[in-house]
PDB file of C-alpha atoms in Angstrom:
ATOM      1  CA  UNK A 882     -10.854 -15.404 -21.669  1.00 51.00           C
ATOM      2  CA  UNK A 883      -8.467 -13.348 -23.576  1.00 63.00           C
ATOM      3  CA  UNK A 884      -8.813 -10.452 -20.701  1.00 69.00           C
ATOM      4  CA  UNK A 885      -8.046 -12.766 -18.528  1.00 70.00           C
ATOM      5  CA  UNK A 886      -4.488 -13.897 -20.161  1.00 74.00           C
ATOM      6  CA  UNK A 887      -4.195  -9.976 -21.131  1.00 74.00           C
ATOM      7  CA  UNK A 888      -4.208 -10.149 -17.116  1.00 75.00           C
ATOM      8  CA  UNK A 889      -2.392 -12.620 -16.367  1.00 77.00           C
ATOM      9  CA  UNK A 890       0.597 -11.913 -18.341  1.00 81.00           C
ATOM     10  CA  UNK A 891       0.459  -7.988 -17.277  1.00 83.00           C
ATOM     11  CA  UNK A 892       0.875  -9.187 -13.394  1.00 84.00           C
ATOM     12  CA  UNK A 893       3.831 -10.876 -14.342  1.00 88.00           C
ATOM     13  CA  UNK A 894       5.956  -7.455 -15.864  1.00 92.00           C
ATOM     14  CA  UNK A 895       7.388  -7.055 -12.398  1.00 94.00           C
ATOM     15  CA  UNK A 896       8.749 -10.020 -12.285  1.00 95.00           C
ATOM     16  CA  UNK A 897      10.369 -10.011 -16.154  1.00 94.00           C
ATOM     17  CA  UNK A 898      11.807  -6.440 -15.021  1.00 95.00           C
ATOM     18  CA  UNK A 899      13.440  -7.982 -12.363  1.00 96.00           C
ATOM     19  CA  UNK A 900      14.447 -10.992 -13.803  1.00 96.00           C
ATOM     20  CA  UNK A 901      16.157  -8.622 -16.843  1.00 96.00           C
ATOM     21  CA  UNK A 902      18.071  -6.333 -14.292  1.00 96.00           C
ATOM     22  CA  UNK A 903      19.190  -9.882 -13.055  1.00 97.00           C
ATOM     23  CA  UNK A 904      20.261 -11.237 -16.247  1.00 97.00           C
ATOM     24  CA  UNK A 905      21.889  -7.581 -17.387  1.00 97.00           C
ATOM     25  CA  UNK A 906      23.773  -7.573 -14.339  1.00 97.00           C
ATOM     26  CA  UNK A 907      24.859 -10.690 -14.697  1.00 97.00           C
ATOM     27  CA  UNK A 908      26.537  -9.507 -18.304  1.00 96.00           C
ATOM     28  CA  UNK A 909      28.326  -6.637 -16.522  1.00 94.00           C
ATOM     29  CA  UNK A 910      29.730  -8.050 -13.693  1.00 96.00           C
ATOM     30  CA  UNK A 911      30.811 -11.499 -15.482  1.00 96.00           C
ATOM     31  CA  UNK A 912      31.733 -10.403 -19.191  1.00 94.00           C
ATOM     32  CA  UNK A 913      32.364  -6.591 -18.746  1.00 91.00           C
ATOM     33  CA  UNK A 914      34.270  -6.982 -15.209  1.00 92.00           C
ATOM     34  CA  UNK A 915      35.712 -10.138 -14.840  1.00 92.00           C
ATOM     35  CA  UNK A 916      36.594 -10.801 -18.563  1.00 91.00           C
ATOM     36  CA  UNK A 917      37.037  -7.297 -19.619  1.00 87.00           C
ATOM     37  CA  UNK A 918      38.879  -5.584 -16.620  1.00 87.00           C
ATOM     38  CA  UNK A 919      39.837  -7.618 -14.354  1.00 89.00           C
ATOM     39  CA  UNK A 920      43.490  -8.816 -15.193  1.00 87.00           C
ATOM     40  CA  UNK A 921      44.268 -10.664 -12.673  1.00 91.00           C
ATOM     41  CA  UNK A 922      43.211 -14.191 -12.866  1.00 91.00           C
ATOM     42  CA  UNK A 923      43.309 -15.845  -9.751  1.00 94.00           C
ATOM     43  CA  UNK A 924      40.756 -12.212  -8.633  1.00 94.00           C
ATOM     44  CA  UNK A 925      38.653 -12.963 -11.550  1.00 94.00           C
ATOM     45  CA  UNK A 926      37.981 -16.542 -10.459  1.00 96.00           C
ATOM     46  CA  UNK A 927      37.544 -15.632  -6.742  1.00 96.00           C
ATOM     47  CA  UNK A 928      35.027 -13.254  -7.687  1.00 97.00           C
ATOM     48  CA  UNK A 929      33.250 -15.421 -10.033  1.00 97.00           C
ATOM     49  CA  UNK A 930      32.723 -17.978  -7.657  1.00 97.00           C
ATOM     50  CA  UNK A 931      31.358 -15.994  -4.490  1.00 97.00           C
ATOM     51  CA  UNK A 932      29.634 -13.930  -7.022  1.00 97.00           C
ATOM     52  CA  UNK A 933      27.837 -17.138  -8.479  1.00 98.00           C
ATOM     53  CA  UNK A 934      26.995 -18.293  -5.392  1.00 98.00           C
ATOM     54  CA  UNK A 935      25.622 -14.804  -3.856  1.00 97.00           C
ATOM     55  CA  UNK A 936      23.437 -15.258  -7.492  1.00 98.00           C
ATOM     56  CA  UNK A 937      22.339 -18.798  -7.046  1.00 98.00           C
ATOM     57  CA  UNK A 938      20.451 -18.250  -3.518  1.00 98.00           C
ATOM     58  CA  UNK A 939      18.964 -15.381  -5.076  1.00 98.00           C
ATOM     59  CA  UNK A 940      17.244 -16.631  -7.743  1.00 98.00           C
ATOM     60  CA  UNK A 941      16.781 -19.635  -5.625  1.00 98.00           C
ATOM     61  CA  UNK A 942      15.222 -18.219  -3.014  1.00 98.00           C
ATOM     62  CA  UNK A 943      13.400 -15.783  -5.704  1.00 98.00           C
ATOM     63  CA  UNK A 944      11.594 -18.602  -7.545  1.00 97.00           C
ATOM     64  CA  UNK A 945      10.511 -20.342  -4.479  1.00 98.00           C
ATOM     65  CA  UNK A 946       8.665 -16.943  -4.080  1.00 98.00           C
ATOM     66  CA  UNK A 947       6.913 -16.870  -6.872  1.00 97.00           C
ATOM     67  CA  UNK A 948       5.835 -20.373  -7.367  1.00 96.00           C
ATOM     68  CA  UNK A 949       4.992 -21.665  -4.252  1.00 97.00           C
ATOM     69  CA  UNK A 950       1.379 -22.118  -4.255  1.00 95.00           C
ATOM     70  CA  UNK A 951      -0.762 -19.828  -2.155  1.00 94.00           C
ATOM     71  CA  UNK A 952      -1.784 -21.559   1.405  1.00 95.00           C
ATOM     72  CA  UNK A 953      -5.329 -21.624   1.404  1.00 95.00           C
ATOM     73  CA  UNK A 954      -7.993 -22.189   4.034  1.00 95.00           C
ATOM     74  CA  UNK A 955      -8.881 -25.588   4.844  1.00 94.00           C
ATOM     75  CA  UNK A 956     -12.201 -27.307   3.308  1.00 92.00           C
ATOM     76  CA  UNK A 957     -13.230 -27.829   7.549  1.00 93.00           C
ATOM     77  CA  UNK A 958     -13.659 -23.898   7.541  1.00 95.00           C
ATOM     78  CA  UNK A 959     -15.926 -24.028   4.184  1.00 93.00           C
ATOM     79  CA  UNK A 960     -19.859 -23.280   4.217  1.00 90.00           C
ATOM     80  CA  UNK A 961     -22.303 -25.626   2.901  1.00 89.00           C
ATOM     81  CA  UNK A 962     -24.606 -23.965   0.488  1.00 90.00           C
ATOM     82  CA  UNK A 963     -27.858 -25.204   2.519  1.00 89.00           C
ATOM     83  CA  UNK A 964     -25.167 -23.322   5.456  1.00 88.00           C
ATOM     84  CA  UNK A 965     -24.736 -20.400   3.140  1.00 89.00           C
ATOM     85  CA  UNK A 966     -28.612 -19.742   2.718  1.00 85.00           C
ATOM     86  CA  UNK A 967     -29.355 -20.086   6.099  1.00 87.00           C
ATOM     87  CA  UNK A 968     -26.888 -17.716   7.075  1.00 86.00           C
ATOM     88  CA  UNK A 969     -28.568 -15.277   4.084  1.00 84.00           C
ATOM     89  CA  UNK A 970     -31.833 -15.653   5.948  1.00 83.00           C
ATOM     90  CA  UNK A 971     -31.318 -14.319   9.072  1.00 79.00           C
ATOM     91  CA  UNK A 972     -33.476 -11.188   9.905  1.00 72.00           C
ATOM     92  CA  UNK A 973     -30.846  -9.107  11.404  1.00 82.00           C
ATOM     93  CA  UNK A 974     -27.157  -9.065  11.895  1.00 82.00           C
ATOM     94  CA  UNK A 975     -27.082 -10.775  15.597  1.00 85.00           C
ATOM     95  CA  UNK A 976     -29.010 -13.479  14.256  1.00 87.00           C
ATOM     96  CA  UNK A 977     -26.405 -13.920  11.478  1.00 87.00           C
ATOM     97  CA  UNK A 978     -23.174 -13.871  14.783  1.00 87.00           C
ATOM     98  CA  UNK A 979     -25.304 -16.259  16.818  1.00 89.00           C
ATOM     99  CA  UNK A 980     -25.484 -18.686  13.517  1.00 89.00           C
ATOM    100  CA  UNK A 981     -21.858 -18.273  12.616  1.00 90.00           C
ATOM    101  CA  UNK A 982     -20.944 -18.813  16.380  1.00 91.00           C
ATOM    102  CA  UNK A 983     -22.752 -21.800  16.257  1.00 89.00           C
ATOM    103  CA  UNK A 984     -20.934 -23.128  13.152  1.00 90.00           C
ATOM    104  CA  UNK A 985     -17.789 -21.980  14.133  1.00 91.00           C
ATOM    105  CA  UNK A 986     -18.086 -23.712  17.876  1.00 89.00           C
ATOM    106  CA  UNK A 987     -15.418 -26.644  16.843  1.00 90.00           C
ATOM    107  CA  UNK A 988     -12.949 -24.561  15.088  1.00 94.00           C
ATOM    108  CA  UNK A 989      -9.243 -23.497  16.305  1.00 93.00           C
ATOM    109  CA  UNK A 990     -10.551 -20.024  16.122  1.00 93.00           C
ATOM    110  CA  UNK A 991      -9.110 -17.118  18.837  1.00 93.00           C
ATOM    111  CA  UNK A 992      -9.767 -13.559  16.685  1.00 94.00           C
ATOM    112  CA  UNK A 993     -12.710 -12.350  15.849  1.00 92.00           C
ATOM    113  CA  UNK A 994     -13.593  -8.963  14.385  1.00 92.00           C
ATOM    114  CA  UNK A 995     -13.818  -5.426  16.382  1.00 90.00           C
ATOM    115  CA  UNK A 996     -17.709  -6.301  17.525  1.00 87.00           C
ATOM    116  CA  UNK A 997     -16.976  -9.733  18.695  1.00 88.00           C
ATOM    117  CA  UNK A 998     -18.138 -11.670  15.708  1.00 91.00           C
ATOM    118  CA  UNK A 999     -16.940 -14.699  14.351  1.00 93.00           C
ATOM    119  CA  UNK A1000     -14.335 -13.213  10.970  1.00 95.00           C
ATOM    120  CA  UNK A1001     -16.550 -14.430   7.654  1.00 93.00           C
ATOM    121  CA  UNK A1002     -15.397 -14.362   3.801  1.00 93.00           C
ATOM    122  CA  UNK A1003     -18.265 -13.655   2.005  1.00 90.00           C
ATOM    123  CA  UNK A1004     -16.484 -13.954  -0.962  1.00 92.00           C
ATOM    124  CA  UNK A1005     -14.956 -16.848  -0.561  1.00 93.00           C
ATOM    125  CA  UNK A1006     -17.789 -18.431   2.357  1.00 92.00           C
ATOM    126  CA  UNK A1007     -15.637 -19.305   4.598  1.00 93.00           C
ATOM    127  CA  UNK A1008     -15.296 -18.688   7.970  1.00 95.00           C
ATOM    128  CA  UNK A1009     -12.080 -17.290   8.286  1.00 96.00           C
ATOM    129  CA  UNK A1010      -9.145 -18.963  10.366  1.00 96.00           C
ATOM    130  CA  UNK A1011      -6.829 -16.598  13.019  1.00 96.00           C
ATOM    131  CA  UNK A1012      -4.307 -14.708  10.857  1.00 96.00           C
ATOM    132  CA  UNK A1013      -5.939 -15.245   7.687  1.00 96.00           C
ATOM    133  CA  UNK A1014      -7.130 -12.423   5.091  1.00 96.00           C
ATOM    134  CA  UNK A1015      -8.421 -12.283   1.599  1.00 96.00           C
ATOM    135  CA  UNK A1016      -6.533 -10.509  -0.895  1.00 95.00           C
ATOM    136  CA  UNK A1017      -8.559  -8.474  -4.015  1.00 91.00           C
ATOM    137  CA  UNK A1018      -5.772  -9.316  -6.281  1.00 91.00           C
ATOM    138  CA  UNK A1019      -5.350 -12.945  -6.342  1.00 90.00           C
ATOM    139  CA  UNK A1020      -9.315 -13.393  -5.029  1.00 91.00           C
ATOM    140  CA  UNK A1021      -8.414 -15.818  -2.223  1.00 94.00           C
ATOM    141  CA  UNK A1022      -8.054 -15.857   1.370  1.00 95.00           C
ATOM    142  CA  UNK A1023      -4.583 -16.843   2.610  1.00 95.00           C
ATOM    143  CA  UNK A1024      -3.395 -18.404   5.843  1.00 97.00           C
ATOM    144  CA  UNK A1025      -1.024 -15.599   8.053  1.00 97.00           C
ATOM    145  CA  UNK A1026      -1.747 -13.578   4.893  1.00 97.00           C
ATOM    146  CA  UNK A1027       1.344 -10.639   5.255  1.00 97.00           C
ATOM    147  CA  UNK A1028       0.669  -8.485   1.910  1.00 96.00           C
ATOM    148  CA  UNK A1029       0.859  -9.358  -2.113  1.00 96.00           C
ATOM    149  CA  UNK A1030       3.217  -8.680  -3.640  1.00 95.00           C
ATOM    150  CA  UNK A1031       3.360  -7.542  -7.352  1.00 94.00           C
ATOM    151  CA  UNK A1032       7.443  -7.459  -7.722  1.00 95.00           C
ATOM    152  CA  UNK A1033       6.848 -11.537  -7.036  1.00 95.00           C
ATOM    153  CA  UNK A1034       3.268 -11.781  -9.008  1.00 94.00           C
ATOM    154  CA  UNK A1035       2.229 -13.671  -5.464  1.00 95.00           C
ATOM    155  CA  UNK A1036       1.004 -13.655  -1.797  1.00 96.00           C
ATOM    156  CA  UNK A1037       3.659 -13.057   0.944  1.00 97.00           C
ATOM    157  CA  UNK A1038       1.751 -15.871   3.412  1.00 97.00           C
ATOM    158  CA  UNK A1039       2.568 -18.716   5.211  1.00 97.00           C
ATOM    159  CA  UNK A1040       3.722 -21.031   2.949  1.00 97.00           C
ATOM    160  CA  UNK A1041       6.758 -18.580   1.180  1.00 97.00           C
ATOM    161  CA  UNK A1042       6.898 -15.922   4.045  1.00 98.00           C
ATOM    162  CA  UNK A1043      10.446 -17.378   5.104  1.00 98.00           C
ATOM    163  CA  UNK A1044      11.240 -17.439   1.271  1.00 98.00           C
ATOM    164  CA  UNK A1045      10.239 -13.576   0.607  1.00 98.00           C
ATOM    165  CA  UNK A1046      12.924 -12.987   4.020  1.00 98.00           C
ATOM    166  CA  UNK A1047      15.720 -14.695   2.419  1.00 98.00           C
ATOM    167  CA  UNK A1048      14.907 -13.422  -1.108  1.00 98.00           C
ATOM    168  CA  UNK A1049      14.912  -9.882   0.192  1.00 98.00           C
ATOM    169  CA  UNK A1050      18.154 -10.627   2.369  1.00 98.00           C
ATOM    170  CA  UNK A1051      20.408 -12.774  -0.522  1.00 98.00           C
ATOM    171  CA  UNK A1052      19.316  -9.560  -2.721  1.00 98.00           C
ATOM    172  CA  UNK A1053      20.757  -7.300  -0.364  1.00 98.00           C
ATOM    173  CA  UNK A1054      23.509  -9.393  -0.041  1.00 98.00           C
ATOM    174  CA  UNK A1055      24.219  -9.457  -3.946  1.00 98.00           C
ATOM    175  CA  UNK A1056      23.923  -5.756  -3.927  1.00 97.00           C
ATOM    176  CA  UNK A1057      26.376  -5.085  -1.664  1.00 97.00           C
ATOM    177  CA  UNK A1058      29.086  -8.107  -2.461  1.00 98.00           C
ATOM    178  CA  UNK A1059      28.830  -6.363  -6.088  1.00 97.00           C
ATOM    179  CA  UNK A1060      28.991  -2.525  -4.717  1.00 96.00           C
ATOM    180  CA  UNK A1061      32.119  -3.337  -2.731  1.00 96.00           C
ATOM    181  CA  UNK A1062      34.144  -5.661  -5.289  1.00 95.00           C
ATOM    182  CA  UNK A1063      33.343  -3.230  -8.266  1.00 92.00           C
ATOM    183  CA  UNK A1064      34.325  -0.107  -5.488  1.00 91.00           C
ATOM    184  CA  UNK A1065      37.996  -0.136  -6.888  1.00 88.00           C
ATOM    185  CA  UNK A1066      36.995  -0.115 -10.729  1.00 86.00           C
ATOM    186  CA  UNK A1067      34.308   2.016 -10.270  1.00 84.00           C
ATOM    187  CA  UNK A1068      36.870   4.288  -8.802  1.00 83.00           C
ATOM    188  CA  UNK A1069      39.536   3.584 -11.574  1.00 82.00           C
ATOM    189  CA  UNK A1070      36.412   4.487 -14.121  1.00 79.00           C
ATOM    190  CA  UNK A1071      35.727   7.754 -12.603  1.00 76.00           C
ATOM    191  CA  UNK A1072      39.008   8.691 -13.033  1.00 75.00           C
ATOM    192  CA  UNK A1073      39.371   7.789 -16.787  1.00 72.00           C
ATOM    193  CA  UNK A1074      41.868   4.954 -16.698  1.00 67.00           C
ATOM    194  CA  UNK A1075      39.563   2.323 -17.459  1.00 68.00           C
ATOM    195  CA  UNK A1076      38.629   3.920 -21.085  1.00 62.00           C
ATOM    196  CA  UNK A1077      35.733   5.144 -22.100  1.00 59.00           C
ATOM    197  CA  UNK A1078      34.511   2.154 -24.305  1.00 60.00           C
ATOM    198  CA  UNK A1079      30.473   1.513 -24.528  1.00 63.00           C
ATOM    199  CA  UNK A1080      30.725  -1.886 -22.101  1.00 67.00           C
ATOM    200  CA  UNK A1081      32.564   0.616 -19.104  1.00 78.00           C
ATOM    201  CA  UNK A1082      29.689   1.984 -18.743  1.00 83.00           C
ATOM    202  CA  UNK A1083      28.059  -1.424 -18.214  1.00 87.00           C
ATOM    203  CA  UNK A1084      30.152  -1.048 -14.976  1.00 88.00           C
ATOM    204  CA  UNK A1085      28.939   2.769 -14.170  1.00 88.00           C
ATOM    205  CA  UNK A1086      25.652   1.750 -14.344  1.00 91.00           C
ATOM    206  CA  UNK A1087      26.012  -1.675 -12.729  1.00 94.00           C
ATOM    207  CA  UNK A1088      27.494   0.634  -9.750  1.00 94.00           C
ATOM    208  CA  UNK A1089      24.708   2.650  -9.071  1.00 93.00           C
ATOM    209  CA  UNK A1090      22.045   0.641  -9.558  1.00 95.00           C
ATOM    210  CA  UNK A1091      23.291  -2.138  -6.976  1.00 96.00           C
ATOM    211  CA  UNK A1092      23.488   1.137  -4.771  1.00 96.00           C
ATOM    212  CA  UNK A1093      20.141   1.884  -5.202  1.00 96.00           C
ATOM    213  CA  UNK A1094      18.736  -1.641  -4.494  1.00 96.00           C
ATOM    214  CA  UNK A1095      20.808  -2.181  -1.409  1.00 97.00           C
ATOM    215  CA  UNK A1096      19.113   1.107   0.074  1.00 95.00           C
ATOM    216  CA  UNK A1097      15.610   0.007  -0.689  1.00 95.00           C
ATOM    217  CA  UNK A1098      16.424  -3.498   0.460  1.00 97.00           C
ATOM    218  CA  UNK A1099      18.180  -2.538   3.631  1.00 97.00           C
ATOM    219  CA  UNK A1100      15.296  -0.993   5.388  1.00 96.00           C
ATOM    220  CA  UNK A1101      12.701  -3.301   3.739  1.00 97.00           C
ATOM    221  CA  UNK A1102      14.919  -6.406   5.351  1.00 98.00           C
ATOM    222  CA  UNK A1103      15.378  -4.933   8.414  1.00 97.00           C
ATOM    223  CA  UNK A1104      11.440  -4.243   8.780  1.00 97.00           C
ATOM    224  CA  UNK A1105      10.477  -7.687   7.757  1.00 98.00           C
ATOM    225  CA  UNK A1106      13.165  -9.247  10.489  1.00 98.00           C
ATOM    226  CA  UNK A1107      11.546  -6.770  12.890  1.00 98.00           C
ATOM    227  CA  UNK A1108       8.353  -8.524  12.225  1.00 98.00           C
ATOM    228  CA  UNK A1109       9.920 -11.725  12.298  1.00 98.00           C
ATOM    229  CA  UNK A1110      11.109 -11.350  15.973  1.00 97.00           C
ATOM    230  CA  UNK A1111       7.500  -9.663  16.819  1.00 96.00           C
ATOM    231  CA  UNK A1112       5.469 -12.347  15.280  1.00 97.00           C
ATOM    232  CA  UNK A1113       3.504 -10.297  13.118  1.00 97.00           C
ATOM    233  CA  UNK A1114       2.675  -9.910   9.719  1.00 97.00           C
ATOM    234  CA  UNK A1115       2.120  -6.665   7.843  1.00 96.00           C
ATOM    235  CA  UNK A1116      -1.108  -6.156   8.431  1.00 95.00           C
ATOM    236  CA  UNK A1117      -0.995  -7.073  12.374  1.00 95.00           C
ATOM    237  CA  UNK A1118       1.915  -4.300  12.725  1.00 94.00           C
ATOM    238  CA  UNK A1119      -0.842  -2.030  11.284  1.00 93.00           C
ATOM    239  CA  UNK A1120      -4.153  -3.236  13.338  1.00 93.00           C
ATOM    240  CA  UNK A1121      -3.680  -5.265  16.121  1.00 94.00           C
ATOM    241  CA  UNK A1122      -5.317  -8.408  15.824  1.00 94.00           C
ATOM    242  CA  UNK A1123      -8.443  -8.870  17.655  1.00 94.00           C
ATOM    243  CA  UNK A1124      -9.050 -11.486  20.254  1.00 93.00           C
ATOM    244  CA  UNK A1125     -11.985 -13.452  21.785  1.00 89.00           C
ATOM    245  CA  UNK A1126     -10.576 -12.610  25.437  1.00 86.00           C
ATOM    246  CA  UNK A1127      -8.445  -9.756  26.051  1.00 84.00           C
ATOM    247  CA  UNK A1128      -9.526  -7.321  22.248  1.00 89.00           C
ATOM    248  CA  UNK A1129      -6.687  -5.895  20.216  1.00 93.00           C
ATOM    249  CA  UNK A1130      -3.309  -7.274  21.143  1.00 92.00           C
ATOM    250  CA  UNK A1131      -0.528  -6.637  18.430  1.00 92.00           C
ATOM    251  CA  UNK A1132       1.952  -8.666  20.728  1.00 93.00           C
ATOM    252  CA  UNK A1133      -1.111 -11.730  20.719  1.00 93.00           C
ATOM    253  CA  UNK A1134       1.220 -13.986  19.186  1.00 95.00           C
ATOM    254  CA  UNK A1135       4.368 -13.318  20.410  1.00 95.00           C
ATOM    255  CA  UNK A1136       6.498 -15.668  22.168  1.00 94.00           C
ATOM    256  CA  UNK A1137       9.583 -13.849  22.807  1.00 94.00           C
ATOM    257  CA  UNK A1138      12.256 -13.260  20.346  1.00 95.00           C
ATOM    258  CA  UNK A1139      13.756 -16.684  20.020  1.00 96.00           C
ATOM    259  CA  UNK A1140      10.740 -18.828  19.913  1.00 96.00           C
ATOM    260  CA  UNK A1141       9.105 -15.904  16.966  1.00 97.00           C
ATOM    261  CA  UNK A1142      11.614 -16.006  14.608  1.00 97.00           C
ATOM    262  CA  UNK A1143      11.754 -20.208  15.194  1.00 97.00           C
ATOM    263  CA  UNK A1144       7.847 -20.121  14.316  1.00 97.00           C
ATOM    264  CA  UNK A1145       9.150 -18.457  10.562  1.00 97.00           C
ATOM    265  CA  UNK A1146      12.436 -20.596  10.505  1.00 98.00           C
ATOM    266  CA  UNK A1147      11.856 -23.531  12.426  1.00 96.00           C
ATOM    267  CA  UNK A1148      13.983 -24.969  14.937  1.00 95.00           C
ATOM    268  CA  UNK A1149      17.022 -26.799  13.097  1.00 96.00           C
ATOM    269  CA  UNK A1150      19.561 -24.252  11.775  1.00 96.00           C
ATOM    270  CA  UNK A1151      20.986 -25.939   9.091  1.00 96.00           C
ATOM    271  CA  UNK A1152      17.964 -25.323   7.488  1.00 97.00           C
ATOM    272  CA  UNK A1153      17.429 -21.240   8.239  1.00 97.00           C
ATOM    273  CA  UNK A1154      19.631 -19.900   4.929  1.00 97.00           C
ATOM    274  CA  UNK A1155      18.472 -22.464   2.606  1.00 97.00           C
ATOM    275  CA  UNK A1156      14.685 -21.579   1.192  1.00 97.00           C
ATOM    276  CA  UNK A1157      13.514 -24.911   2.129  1.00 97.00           C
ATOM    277  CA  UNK A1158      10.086 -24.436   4.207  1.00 97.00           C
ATOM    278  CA  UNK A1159      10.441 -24.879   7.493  1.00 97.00           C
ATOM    279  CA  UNK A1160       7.862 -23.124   9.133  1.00 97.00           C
ATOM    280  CA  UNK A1161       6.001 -24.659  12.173  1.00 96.00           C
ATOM    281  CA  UNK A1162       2.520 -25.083  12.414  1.00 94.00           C
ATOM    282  CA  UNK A1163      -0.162 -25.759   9.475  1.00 94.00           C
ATOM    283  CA  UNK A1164      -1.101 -22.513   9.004  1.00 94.00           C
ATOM    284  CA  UNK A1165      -4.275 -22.837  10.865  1.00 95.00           C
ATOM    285  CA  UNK A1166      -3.390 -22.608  14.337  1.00 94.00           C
ATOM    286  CA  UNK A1167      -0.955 -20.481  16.241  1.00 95.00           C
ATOM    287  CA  UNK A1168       0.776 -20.469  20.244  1.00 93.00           C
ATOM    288  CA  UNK A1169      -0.393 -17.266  21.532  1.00 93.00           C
ATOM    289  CA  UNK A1170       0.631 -15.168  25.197  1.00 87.00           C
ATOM    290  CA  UNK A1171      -0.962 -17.667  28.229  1.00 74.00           C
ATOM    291  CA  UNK A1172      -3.418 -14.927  29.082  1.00 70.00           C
ATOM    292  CA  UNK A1173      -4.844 -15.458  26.051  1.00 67.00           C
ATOM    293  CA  UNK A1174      -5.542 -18.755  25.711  1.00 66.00           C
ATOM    294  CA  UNK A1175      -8.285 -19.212  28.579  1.00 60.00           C
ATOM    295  CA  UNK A1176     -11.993 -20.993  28.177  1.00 49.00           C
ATOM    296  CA  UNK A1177     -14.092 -18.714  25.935  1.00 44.00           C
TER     297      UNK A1177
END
């Protein structure tokens, strides 16, 4: 048990160091800029306000992340133990496809794996629904499973995908609105007019390191928006998924730009900045291309 709290609490350093860079850089751009440089005071309000609200969709959009619970796979997809030790019986490995064909005959199920057999969990024993994958770390399958992620201590999936998006894009956007309103102190800094007091260099530091996120976040963002608009996940942009009719198709699922990112964002657009789930579907079953979705 205590291994398993040792655990627990070790997954969740990521997050702390994240959540400290936060909190410092909330210090240095609040009490070191705005209260110790700034001298204007109708530039230090503007920039506290669009600052605080550049911060509050962050960590909003952050802790949705992280807490929302993992999507799991339905109890209809489960296998009865008498199921289970049937299935263990079978002499040979096509008399274990015919059996899970047969039990899989009523499900919404279009992938399969590379020989044409119905996708099985062992570990969790279940059959395994389109789009769904089990992840080592948290030990659970997860519906439209994209990757886990330790910076979050959670799986990227279904139920927070939309979440991770905006988290990634309000931190880029944080990054940047504090690169570019620090730009002229930073500036004034370098050039030794600013002092050389201990919190300036709150500022020096609060410069560069914004810099450094906003790279890392740019081409992350863009990647996951590129996915977005293809309808895949991470793991679908890196093996096509495999269908009953037609084999590997990595555009399967897409239904043209428009209707892919809707599928992630939903259709009312109030909605699309604000991490509220929106997400169509249940998880379980997805539109795929027409030539797809003929009589198996």
């Amino acid at each position: 048990m205590s291994c398993e709290i040792f655990l627990r609490i070790f997954k969740f350093i990521p997050v702390v160091f994240i959540t400290a860079i936060i909190v410092w850089s909330w210090y240095a751009y609040v009490i070191e800029l705005c209260f110790g440089v700034v001298n204007n005071g109708i530039e230090a309000f503007f920039l506290l306000v669009f600052y605080h609200i550049s911060l509050f969709f962050l960590l909003w959009s952050y802790y949705k992340t992280i807490f929302t619970k993992i999507a799991l796979v339905p109890t209809q997809f489960k296998i009865s133990r008498s199921e289970m030790e049937q299935l263990v019986k079978a002499k040979n490995p096509e008399e274990q496809t015919r059996y899970l064909k047969h039990l899989s005959k009523d499900l919404p199920i279009l992938n399969c794996t590379i020989n044409n057999c119905v996708r099985f969990c062992e570990r969790c024993q279940h059959i395994k629904p389109d789009r769904s994958h089990h992840c080592s770390v948290c030990n659970a399958c997860n519906l439209k499973f994209d990757h886990h992620c330790p910076w979050v201590n959670n799986c990227i999936n279904f139920s927070n995908y939309k979440f991770f998006i905006l988290f990634l894009g309000y931190g880029l956007t944080y990054c940047i609105y504090v690169c570019l309103t620090m730009l002229k102190y930073f500036i004034l800094f370098w050039k030794g007019e600013l002092g050389q007091s201990t919190g300036k260099f709150h500022l020096l530091f609060l410069f560069v390191v914004a810099i450094m996120f906003a790279f890392s976040l740019v081409s992350l963002f863009g990647y996951h928006i590129y996915l977005v608009l293809k309808n895949r996940t991470t793991l679908e942009a890196f093996r096509a998924p495999i269908f009953l009719i037609g084999g590997p198709d990595k555009n399967g699922f897409s239904l043209g730009y428009k209707k892919n990112f809707e599928q992630v964002f939903g259709h009312e657009k109030k909605y699309w900045l604000l991490p509220i789930f929106t997400s169509q579907g249940d998880g379980v079953k997805y539109p795929v291309r027409k030539h797809l979705l003929e009589e198996v």
